[in-house]
CSV table of C-alpha atoms and ligand atoms in Angstrom, one decimal:
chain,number,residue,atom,x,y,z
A,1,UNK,CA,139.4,132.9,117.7
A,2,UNK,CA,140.5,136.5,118.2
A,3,UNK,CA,141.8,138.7,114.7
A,4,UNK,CA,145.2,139.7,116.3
A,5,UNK,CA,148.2,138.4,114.7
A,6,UNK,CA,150.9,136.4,116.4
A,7,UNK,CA,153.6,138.7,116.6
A,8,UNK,CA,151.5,141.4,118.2
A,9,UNK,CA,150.1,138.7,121.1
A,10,UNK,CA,153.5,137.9,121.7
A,11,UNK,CA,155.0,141.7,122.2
A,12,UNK,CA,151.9,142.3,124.2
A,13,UNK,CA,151.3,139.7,126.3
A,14,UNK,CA,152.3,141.3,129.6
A,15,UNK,CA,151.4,140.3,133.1
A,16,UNK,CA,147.3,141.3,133.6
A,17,UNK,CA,147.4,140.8,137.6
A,18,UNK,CA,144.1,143.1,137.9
A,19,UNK,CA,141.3,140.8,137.0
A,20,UNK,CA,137.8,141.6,137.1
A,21,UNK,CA,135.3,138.6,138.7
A,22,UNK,CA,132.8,138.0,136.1
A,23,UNK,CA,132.4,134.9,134.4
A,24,UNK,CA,134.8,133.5,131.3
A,25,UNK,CA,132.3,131.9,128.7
A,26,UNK,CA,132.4,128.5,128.5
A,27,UNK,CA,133.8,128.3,124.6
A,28,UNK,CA,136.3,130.7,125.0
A,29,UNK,CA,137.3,128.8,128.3
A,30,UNK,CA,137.7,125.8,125.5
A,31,UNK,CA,139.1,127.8,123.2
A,32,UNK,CA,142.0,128.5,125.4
A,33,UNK,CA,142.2,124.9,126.9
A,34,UNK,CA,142.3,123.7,122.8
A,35,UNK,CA,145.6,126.2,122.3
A,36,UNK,CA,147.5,124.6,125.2
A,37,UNK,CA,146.3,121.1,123.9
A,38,UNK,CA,147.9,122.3,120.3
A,39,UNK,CA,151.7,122.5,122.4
A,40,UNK,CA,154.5,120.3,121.2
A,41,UNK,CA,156.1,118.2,123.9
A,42,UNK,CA,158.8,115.8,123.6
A,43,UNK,CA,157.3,112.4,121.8
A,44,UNK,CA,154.0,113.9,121.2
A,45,UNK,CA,153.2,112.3,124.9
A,46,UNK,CA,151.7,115.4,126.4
A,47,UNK,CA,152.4,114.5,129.6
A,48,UNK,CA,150.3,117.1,131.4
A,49,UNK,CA,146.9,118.3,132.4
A,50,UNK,CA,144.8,121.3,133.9
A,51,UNK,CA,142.8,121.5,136.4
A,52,UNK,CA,140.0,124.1,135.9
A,53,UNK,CA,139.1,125.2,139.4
A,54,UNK,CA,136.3,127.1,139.1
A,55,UNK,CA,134.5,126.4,142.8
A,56,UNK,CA,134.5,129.0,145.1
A,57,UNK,CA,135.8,127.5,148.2
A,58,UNK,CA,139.0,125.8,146.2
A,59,UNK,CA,139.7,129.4,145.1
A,60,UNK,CA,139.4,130.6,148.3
A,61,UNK,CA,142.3,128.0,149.6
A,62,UNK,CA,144.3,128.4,146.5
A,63,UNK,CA,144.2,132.4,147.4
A,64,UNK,CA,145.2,131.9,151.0
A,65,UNK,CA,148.0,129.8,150.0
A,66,UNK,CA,149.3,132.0,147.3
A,67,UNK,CA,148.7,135.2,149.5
A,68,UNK,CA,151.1,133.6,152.1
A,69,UNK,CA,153.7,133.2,149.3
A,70,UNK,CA,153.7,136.4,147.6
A,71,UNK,CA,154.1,138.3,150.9
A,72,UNK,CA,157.1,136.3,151.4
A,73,UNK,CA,158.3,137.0,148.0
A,74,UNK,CA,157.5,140.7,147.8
A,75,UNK,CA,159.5,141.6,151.3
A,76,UNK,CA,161.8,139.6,149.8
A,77,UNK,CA,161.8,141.5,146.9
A,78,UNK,CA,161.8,144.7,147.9
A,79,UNK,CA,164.6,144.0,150.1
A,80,UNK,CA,166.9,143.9,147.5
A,81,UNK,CA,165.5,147.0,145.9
A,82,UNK,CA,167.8,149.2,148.3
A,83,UNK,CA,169.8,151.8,146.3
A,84,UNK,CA,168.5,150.4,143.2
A,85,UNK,CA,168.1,153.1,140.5
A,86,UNK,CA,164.9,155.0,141.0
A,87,UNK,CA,163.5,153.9,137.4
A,88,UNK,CA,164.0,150.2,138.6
A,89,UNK,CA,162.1,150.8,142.1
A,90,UNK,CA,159.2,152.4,140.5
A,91,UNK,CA,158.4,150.0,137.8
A,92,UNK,CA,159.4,146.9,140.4
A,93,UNK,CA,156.6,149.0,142.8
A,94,UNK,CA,154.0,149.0,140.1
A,95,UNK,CA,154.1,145.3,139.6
A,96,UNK,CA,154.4,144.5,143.4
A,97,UNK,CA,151.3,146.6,143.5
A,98,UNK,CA,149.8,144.8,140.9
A,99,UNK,CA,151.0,141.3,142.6
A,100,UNK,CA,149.4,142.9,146.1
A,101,UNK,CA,146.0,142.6,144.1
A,102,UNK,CA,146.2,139.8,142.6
A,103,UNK,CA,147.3,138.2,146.1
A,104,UNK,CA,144.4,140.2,147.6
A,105,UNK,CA,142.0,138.8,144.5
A,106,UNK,CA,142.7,135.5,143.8
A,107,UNK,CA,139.9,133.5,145.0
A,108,UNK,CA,137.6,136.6,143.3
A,109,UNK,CA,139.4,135.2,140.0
A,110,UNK,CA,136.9,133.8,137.5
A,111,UNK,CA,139.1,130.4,136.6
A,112,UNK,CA,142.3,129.5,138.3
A,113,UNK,CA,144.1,126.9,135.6
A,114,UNK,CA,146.8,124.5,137.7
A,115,UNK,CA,149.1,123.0,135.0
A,116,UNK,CA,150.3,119.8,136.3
A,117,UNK,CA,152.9,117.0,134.7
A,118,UNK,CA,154.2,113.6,135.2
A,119,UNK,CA,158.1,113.5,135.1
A,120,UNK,CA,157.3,109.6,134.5
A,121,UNK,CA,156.2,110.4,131.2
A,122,UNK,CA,159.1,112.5,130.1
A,123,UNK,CA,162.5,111.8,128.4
A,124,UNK,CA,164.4,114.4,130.6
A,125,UNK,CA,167.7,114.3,129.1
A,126,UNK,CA,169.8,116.6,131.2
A,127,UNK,CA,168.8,114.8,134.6
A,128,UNK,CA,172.5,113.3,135.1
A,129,UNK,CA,174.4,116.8,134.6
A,130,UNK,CA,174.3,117.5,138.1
A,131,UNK,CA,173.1,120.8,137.2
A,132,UNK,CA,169.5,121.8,137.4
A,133,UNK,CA,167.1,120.2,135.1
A,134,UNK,CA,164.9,122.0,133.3
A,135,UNK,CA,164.2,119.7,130.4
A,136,UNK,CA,161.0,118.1,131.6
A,137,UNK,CA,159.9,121.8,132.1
A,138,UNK,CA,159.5,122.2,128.1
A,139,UNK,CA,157.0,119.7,127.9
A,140,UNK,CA,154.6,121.6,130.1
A,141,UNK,CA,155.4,125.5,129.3
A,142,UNK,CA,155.0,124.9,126.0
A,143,UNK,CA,150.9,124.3,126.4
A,144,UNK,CA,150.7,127.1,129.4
A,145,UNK,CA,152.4,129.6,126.7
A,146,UNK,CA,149.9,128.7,124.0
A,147,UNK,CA,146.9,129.6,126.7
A,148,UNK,CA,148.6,132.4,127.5
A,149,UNK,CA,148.4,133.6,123.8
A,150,UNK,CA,145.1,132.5,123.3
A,151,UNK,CA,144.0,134.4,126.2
A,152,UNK,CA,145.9,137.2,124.8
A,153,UNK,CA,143.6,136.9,121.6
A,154,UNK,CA,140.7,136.3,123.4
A,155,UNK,CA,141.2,139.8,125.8
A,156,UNK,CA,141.7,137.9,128.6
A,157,UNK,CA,144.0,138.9,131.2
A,158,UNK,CA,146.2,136.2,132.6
A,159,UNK,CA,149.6,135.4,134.4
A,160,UNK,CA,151.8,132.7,134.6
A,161,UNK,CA,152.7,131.9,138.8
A,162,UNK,CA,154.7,129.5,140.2
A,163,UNK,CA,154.5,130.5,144.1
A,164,UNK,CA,151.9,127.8,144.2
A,165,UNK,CA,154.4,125.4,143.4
A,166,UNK,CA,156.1,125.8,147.0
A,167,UNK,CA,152.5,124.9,148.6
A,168,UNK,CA,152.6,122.0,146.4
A,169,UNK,CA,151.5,119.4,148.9
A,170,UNK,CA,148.5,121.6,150.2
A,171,UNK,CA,147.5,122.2,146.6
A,172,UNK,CA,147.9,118.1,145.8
A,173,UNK,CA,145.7,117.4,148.7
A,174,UNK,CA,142.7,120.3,147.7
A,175,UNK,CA,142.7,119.3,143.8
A,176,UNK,CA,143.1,115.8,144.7
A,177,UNK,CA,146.1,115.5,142.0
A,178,UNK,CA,147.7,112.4,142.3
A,179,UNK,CA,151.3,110.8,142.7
A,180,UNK,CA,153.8,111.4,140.7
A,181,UNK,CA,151.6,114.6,139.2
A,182,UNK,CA,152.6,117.5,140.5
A,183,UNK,CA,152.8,121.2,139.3
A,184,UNK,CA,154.2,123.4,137.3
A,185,UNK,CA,152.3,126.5,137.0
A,186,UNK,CA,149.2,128.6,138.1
A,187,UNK,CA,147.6,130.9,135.7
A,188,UNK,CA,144.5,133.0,136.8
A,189,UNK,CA,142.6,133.9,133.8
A,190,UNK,CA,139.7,136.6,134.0
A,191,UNK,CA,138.9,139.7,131.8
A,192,UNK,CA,141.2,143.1,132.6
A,193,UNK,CA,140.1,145.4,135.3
A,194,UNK,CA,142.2,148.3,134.3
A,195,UNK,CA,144.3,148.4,130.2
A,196,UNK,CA,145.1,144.9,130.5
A,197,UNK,CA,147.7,143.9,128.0
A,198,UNK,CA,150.0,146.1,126.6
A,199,UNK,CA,153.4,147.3,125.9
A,200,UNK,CA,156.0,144.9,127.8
A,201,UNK,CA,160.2,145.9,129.0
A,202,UNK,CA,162.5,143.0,127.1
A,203,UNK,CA,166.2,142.8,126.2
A,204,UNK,CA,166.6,143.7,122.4
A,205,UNK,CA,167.6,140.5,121.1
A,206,UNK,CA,170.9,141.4,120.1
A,207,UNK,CA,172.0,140.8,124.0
A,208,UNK,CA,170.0,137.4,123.7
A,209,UNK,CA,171.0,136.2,120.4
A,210,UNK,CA,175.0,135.0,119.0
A,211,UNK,CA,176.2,134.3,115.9
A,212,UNK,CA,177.6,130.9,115.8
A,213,UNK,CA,179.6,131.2,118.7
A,214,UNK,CA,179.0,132.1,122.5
A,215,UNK,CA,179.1,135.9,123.0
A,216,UNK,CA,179.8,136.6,119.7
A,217,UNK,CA,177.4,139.5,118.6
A,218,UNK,CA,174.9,139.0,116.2
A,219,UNK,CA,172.9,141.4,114.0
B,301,FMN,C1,158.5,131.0,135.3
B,301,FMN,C2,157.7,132.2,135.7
B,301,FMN,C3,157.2,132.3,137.0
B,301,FMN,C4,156.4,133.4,137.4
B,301,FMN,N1,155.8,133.4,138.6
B,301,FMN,C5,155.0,134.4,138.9
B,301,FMN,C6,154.3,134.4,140.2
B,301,FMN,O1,154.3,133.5,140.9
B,301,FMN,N2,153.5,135.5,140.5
B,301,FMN,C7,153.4,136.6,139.6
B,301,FMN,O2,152.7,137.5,139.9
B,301,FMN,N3,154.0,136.6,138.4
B,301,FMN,C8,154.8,135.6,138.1
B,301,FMN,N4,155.4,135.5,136.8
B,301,FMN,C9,155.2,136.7,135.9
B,301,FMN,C10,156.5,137.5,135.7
B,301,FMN,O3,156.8,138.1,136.9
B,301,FMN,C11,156.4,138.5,134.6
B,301,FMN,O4,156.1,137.8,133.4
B,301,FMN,C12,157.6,139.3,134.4
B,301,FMN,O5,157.8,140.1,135.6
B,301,FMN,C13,157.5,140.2,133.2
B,301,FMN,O6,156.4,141.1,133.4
B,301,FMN,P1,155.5,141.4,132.1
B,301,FMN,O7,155.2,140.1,131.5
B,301,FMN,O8,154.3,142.2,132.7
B,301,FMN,O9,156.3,142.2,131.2
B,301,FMN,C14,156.2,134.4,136.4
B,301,FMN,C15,156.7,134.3,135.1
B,301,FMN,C16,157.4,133.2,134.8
B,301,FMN,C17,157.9,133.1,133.3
C-alpha cells in the first residue's frame, strides 16, 4: 500500500480526468478492488459488485455513451454560467475542459470500474418518506470512496461519474449485468497525465457542521 496518510488522501483526492493509457498492474488493480471490499454497508451484506472492463471494444461503447452524456451535461452547464462571477467561470472552464478529455478519452482509459447494487439486498429505510431516497446509495459509495482513496495512495488518478447511470439499459445490455443490478457509479482509473491529485475547493466545515441544533454554528 502507498505511505500517505489518511487525512492527506482525503484533502487531496480531487478529480484526475486526464489519464494516461498505460496499463494498471494487476496487484495494485487488487489492491484497490480489496479497499472497496473493506466498505461498511448496512448488515455487513455488501450488496454490490464491480465490473472490471478492461476490453477494448466495451471501452469503446462505454466512451460513446458517456461522450453523449457529458456534452449534454456541459451545454447544460455552461448555460447556467451566464453572468456568473468570473472566478466561478474560469475554474468551472477548467474542469469542463478536463471533462472534454476525459469524454474525448474514455475508451483510451486503462480500467473502467462500473459499481453496480441490488436494492433487493438493502434495508432502505427512507423509501416511504415520499422524498428521494438515498439510503440504499450508502451501501454502495461507501466501497467506491475506499477505491477512490486507495487509488489516491497508489498515484492513480480516478473519478467518480454517474452520467453512465442515465444510459443504464445500454450499459446493462454491454456488461451483461443482470436484473434487479443496476448502477451506481463509473470510475475510470489510470495513472495522471498532467499533476494528478492535488489541492481541492471545499466549504470550511463550519458552514457544514452544527452544534446540537440545525443552523446553529459550531466551532
Ligand atoms: C455523485 C457524484 C457524481 C459525479 N459525476 C461525475 C460525472 O459523471 N463526470 C465527472 O466528470 N465528474 C463527476 N463527479 C466528480 C465531481 O464533479 C467532482 O468531484 C467535483 O466537481 C469536485 O471536484 P474535485 O473533486 O476535483 O475537487 C461526480 C462526483 C460525485 C460525488
Amino acid at each position: 500500500m502507498g505511505e500517505i496518510g489518511v487525512y492527506e488522501a482525503m484533502s487531496t483526492l480531487r478529480a484526475v480526468r486526464r489519464l494516461r493509457p498505460d496499463p494498471v498492474p494487476d496487484d495494485v488493480l487488487r489492491r484497490v478492488l480489496q479497499a472497496a471490499a473493506w466498505a461498511p454497508t448496512g448488515g455487513n451484506v455488501q450488496p454490490w459488485r464491480v465490473v472490471v472492463v478492461r476490453d477494448a471494444s466495451k471501452k469503446e461503447q462505454l466512451g460513446a455513451l458517456y461522450s453523449e452524456r457529458w456534452r449534454a451535461y456541459a451545454k447544460q452547464h455552461m448555460a447556467q454560467l451566464e453572468g456568473a462571477p468570473a472566478a466561478l467561470r474560469e475554474s468551472t472552464e477548467k474542469m469542463l475542459a478536463a471533462g472534454d478529455h476525459l469524454a474525448d478519452h474514455f475508451a483510451e482509459t486503462p480500467v473502467v470500474l462500473v459499481f453496480c447494487f441490488n436494492p433487493k439486498l438493502m434495508a432502505i429505510t427512507d423509501l416511504k418518506l415520499g422524498r428521494v431516497s438515498v439510503v440504499g446509495g450508502a451501501s454502495v459509495y461507501t466501497a467506491v470512496e475506499n477505491l477512490l482513496l486507495a487509488c489516491r495512495a497508489e498515484g492513480l488518478g480516478c473519478v467518480l461519474t454517474t452520467l453512465l447511470c442515465e444510459s443504464e439499459p445500454r450499459v446493462r445490455e454491454l456488461l451483461a449485468i443482470p436484473e434487479p443490478w443496476a448502477t451506481a457509479a463509473a470510475v475510470p482509473i489510470g495513472y495522471p497525465l498532467k499533476r494528478g491529485h492535488g489541492p481541492i475547493s471545499r466549504r470550511p466545515v463550519e458552514k457544514l457542521a452544527f452544534a446540537d441544533t440545525w443552523g446553529e454554528v459550531w466551532s
